[in-house]
Amino acid sequence: MSGITRIFQLLREQFRFEKRTCRMWLGIGMGVSLFFFSVQQFMEFVQLRGEPANILDGFLYSATDPQSSMLIVLGYLFLLSDAPFVNERTLQLVIRTSRKIWNSSCIMYIGLMAFFYYGTILLLSMLLLAENGYWGESWSIPLSQVAQNGNLMIFRFSVSFPYWNFMQEYSPIHACALVFIGNCLYAFFMGCILYLGNLGMKYSLGTWAVLFVHFSGYIARREWNPKWSLQSYSSPAENGNFFPLAVLAVAIVLISYIRVRNIDYQVLDKEI
């Protein structure tokens, strides 16, 4: 049996196990709730203006905002809070394969869950605006007004989208694709920190590490220099490229393959 086939079989087994846990659906529900909370002010502004919005506006507005994007990723981290995904079947699975293949399936699971998590939020955000919105390559009047009149919009309507240059450079569909990829990449990197930190460690080191990196990055993005924040590199509207984040993500994946060589698996508690 080829290694790739075995990886996908382990991945299927992981999905089969996780979809039966409350943790997975609570994490997605948390992310959706935080998204709707963050986009509420913009929705009220759209209704007040009486102009149709692009159905991608809601996701772009929320996923590029520092505070909103910081909160939304917490649902994803909750979803992966059982990393490194060791349960009563792990020992049987590892015996039948290698540590390398098992680690590959875990890394792929982290990446696919990031795509699924943000894909769910994107789909629901589009449905939210579908009734009075439109799909197209043109920016909506409400979002354009918010971007061009930043201080006034914050003062009068409590909405902010300070990325007019970004809107001039990209179409809504292109911009949404970049924002979606950036947020998925950042979530994947955070998930890998959580996974690697908890791999063979005591006291849930990965949980503490990922929370420190995440919240310190948010503080740096808002109060200091965004260049010191990994979270800011998930937003192409702010830093323009994903390169530093992509390099770190590749590095931590390679480190996981080194780390997993010395791991012994032992299930202490049965998954509930």
Coordinates of C-alpha atoms in Angstrom, one line a residue:
M1 CA 0.0 0.0 0.0
S2 CA 1.4 3.4 -1.0
G3 CA 2.2 6.0 1.5
I4 CA -0.2 8.6 0.0
T5 CA -3.0 6.1 0.1
R6 CA -2.3 5.3 3.7
I7 CA -2.2 9.1 4.6
F8 CA -5.7 9.6 3.1
Q9 CA -7.0 6.5 5.0
L10 CA -5.7 7.9 8.2
L11 CA -7.1 11.3 7.4
R12 CA -10.5 9.7 6.7
E13 CA -10.4 7.9 10.0
Q14 CA -9.5 11.2 11.8
F15 CA -12.5 13.0 10.2
R16 CA -14.7 10.1 11.1
F17 CA -13.7 10.3 14.7
E18 CA -13.7 14.1 15.0
K19 CA -17.1 14.7 13.4
R20 CA -18.7 12.7 16.3
T21 CA -17.3 15.1 18.9
C22 CA -19.0 18.2 20.2
R23 CA -15.7 20.0 20.1
M24 CA -15.6 20.2 16.3
W25 CA -19.1 21.7 15.9
L26 CA -18.7 24.0 18.9
G27 CA -15.5 25.4 17.3
I28 CA -17.3 26.0 14.0
G29 CA -20.3 27.5 15.9
M30 CA -18.0 29.8 17.8
G31 CA -16.3 31.0 14.7
V32 CA -19.6 31.7 12.9
S33 CA -21.0 33.5 16.0
L34 CA -17.9 35.7 16.3
F35 CA -18.1 36.5 12.6
F36 CA -21.7 37.6 12.8
F37 CA -21.0 39.7 15.8
S38 CA -18.1 41.4 14.1
V39 CA -20.0 42.1 10.8
Q40 CA -23.2 43.4 12.5
Q41 CA -22.3 47.1 12.4
F42 CA -21.5 46.9 8.7
M43 CA -24.8 45.1 7.9
E44 CA -26.6 47.9 9.7
F45 CA -24.8 50.5 7.7
V46 CA -25.7 48.7 4.4
Q47 CA -29.3 48.7 5.4
L48 CA -29.2 52.3 6.3
R49 CA -27.6 53.3 3.0
G50 CA -30.2 51.2 1.0
E51 CA -27.6 50.3 -1.6
P52 CA -26.9 46.7 -2.6
A53 CA -23.7 45.1 -1.3
N54 CA -21.4 42.6 -3.0
I55 CA -22.0 39.3 -1.3
L56 CA -18.3 39.1 -0.6
D57 CA -18.3 42.3 1.4
G58 CA -19.1 40.8 4.7
F59 CA -16.3 38.3 4.7
L60 CA -13.8 40.9 3.4
Y61 CA -14.9 43.4 6.1
S62 CA -14.6 41.0 8.9
A63 CA -11.6 38.9 7.9
T64 CA -9.4 42.0 7.3
D65 CA -10.3 43.7 10.6
P66 CA -7.6 43.1 13.2
Q67 CA -9.9 42.5 16.1
S68 CA -12.4 40.4 14.2
S69 CA -9.8 38.2 12.6
M70 CA -8.2 37.7 15.9
L71 CA -11.4 36.6 17.5
I72 CA -12.6 34.4 14.6
V73 CA -9.4 32.2 14.6
L74 CA -10.1 31.3 18.3
G75 CA -13.0 29.0 17.1
Y76 CA -10.5 27.2 14.9
L77 CA -8.0 26.7 17.7
F78 CA -10.8 25.4 19.9
L79 CA -11.7 22.9 17.2
L80 CA -8.1 21.6 17.3
S81 CA -7.8 21.8 21.0
D82 CA -7.3 18.0 21.3
A83 CA -4.1 18.1 19.2
P84 CA -2.0 15.9 18.7
F85 CA -5.3 13.9 18.1
V86 CA -4.3 10.9 20.2
N87 CA -7.3 8.7 21.1
E88 CA -8.0 5.0 21.8
R89 CA -7.4 4.1 18.1
T90 CA -4.1 6.0 17.6
L91 CA -1.9 3.1 18.8
Q92 CA -3.5 0.7 16.4
L93 CA -3.1 3.1 13.5
V94 CA 0.5 3.9 14.3
I95 CA 1.5 0.2 14.6
R96 CA 0.1 -0.4 11.1
T97 CA 2.0 2.5 9.5
S98 CA 4.9 4.7 10.3
R99 CA 5.3 7.9 12.4
K100 CA 6.1 9.9 9.3
I101 CA 2.8 8.9 7.6
W102 CA 0.8 9.4 10.8
N103 CA 2.4 12.9 11.2
S104 CA 1.6 13.7 7.5
S105 CA -2.0 12.8 8.1
C106 CA -2.2 15.1 11.1
I107 CA -0.6 18.0 9.3
M108 CA -3.0 17.5 6.4
Y109 CA -5.9 17.4 8.8
I110 CA -4.9 20.7 10.3
G111 CA -4.7 22.3 6.8
L112 CA -8.0 20.9 5.6
M113 CA -9.8 21.9 8.8
A114 CA -8.5 25.5 8.3
F115 CA -9.9 25.4 4.7
F116 CA -13.2 23.9 5.9
Y117 CA -13.6 26.4 8.8
Y118 CA -13.0 29.5 6.8
G119 CA -14.9 28.1 3.9
T120 CA -18.0 27.6 6.1
I121 CA -17.7 31.2 7.3
L122 CA -17.3 32.5 3.8
L123 CA -20.3 30.6 2.6
L124 CA -22.5 31.8 5.4
S125 CA -21.4 35.4 4.9
M126 CA -22.4 35.2 1.2
L127 CA -25.8 33.8 2.2
L128 CA -26.2 36.6 4.7
L129 CA -26.0 39.2 1.9
A130 CA -27.5 37.1 -0.9
E131 CA -31.1 38.5 -0.5
N132 CA -30.2 42.1 -1.3
G133 CA -26.7 41.7 -2.6
Y134 CA -25.0 40.9 -5.9
W135 CA -22.1 38.8 -7.2
G136 CA -19.7 40.6 -9.5
E137 CA -16.3 42.2 -10.2
S138 CA -17.3 45.7 -9.0
W139 CA -17.0 47.0 -5.5
S140 CA -20.2 48.0 -3.7
I141 CA -21.1 51.6 -2.9
P142 CA -21.4 51.0 0.9
L143 CA -17.9 49.4 1.3
S144 CA -16.3 52.0 -1.0
Q145 CA -17.8 54.8 1.1
V146 CA -16.5 53.2 4.3
A147 CA -13.0 52.9 2.7
Q148 CA -12.9 56.4 1.4
N149 CA -14.3 58.2 4.5
G150 CA -12.5 56.3 7.3
N151 CA -12.7 58.8 10.2
L152 CA -16.2 59.9 9.4
M153 CA -17.5 56.4 9.1
I154 CA -15.9 55.4 12.4
F155 CA -17.4 58.4 14.2
R156 CA -20.9 58.2 12.8
F157 CA -21.5 54.5 12.1
S158 CA -18.7 52.6 14.0
V159 CA -17.5 50.9 10.8
S160 CA -14.0 50.9 9.4
F161 CA -12.3 49.5 6.2
P162 CA -9.1 51.5 5.7
Y163 CA -8.0 49.7 2.6
W164 CA -9.0 51.9 -0.4
N165 CA -5.7 51.3 -2.1
F166 CA -6.3 47.6 -1.8
M167 CA -9.7 48.0 -3.4
Q168 CA -8.2 49.9 -6.3
E169 CA -5.6 47.2 -7.0
Y170 CA -7.9 44.1 -6.8
S171 CA -11.4 43.1 -7.8
P172 CA -13.7 41.8 -5.0
I173 CA -13.3 38.2 -6.1
H174 CA -9.5 38.4 -6.4
A175 CA -9.3 40.3 -3.0
C176 CA -11.6 37.7 -1.3
A177 CA -9.4 34.9 -2.6
L178 CA -6.3 36.5 -1.2
V179 CA -7.9 37.2 2.1
F180 CA -9.3 33.7 2.3
I181 CA -5.9 32.1 1.6
G182 CA -4.1 34.4 4.0
N183 CA -6.5 33.6 6.9
C184 CA -6.3 29.9 6.1
L185 CA -2.5 30.0 6.1
Y186 CA -2.4 31.9 9.4
A187 CA -4.8 29.4 11.0
F188 CA -2.8 26.5 9.6
F189 CA 0.4 28.0 11.2
M190 CA -1.4 28.5 14.5
G191 CA -2.7 24.9 14.4
C192 CA 0.8 23.5 13.7
I193 CA 2.1 25.4 16.7
L194 CA -0.6 23.9 18.8
Y195 CA 0.0 20.4 17.4
L196 CA 3.8 20.5 17.7
G197 CA 3.8 22.1 21.2
N198 CA 1.5 19.3 22.5
L199 CA 3.3 16.5 20.8
G200 CA 4.9 14.6 23.5
M201 CA 4.9 17.5 25.9
K202 CA 3.3 17.9 29.4
Y203 CA 1.2 20.8 30.6
S204 CA -0.3 21.5 27.2
L205 CA 2.7 23.5 26.1
G206 CA 1.2 24.0 22.6
T207 CA -1.9 25.7 24.0
W208 CA 0.1 28.2 25.9
A209 CA 2.5 28.8 23.0
V210 CA -0.2 29.4 20.4
L211 CA -2.2 31.7 22.7
F212 CA 1.0 33.7 23.4
V213 CA 1.9 34.0 19.7
H214 CA -1.6 34.9 18.7
F215 CA -2.4 37.6 21.3
S216 CA 1.1 39.1 21.3
G217 CA 0.8 39.4 17.5
Y218 CA -2.6 41.1 17.9
I219 CA -1.1 43.6 20.3
A220 CA 1.8 44.3 18.0
R221 CA -0.5 44.7 15.1
R222 CA -2.7 47.3 16.9
E223 CA -0.3 49.1 19.2
W224 CA 3.2 48.7 17.7
N225 CA 4.4 47.8 14.3
P226 CA 2.3 45.5 12.1
K227 CA 5.5 44.0 10.7
W228 CA 6.1 42.3 14.0
S229 CA 2.7 40.6 13.9
L230 CA 2.3 37.3 12.1
Q231 CA -1.4 37.9 12.0
S232 CA -1.0 41.1 9.9
Y233 CA 0.7 38.9 7.2
S234 CA -2.5 37.0 6.8
S235 CA -4.1 40.2 5.4
P236 CA -2.9 41.1 1.9
A237 CA -4.7 44.5 2.4
E238 CA -2.2 45.3 5.2
N239 CA 1.2 43.8 4.5
G240 CA 0.7 42.7 0.9
N241 CA 2.3 39.2 0.9
F242 CA 2.2 35.9 2.7
F243 CA 5.9 35.0 2.3
P244 CA 7.1 35.3 5.9
L245 CA 4.0 33.3 7.1
A246 CA 4.5 30.7 4.4
V247 CA 8.1 30.2 5.3
L248 CA 7.4 29.8 9.0
A249 CA 4.6 27.3 8.2
V250 CA 6.9 25.2 6.1
A251 CA 9.6 25.4 8.8
I252 CA 7.3 24.2 11.6
V253 CA 6.0 21.3 9.4
L254 CA 9.6 20.2 8.8
I255 CA 10.3 20.4 12.6
S256 CA 7.3 18.2 13.3
Y257 CA 8.8 15.4 11.2
I258 CA 12.0 15.6 13.2
R259 CA 10.1 15.8 16.5
V260 CA 7.8 12.8 15.8
R261 CA 10.7 10.4 15.5
N262 CA 11.1 10.3 19.2
I263 CA 7.5 10.2 20.3
D264 CA 6.0 7.2 22.0
Y265 CA 2.2 7.1 21.9
Q266 CA 0.2 6.3 25.0
V267 CA -3.5 7.0 25.5
L268 CA -4.2 8.0 29.1
D269 CA -7.8 9.0 28.9
K270 CA -10.6 7.9 26.7
E271 CA -12.1 10.5 24.4
I272 CA -15.6 11.6 25.4

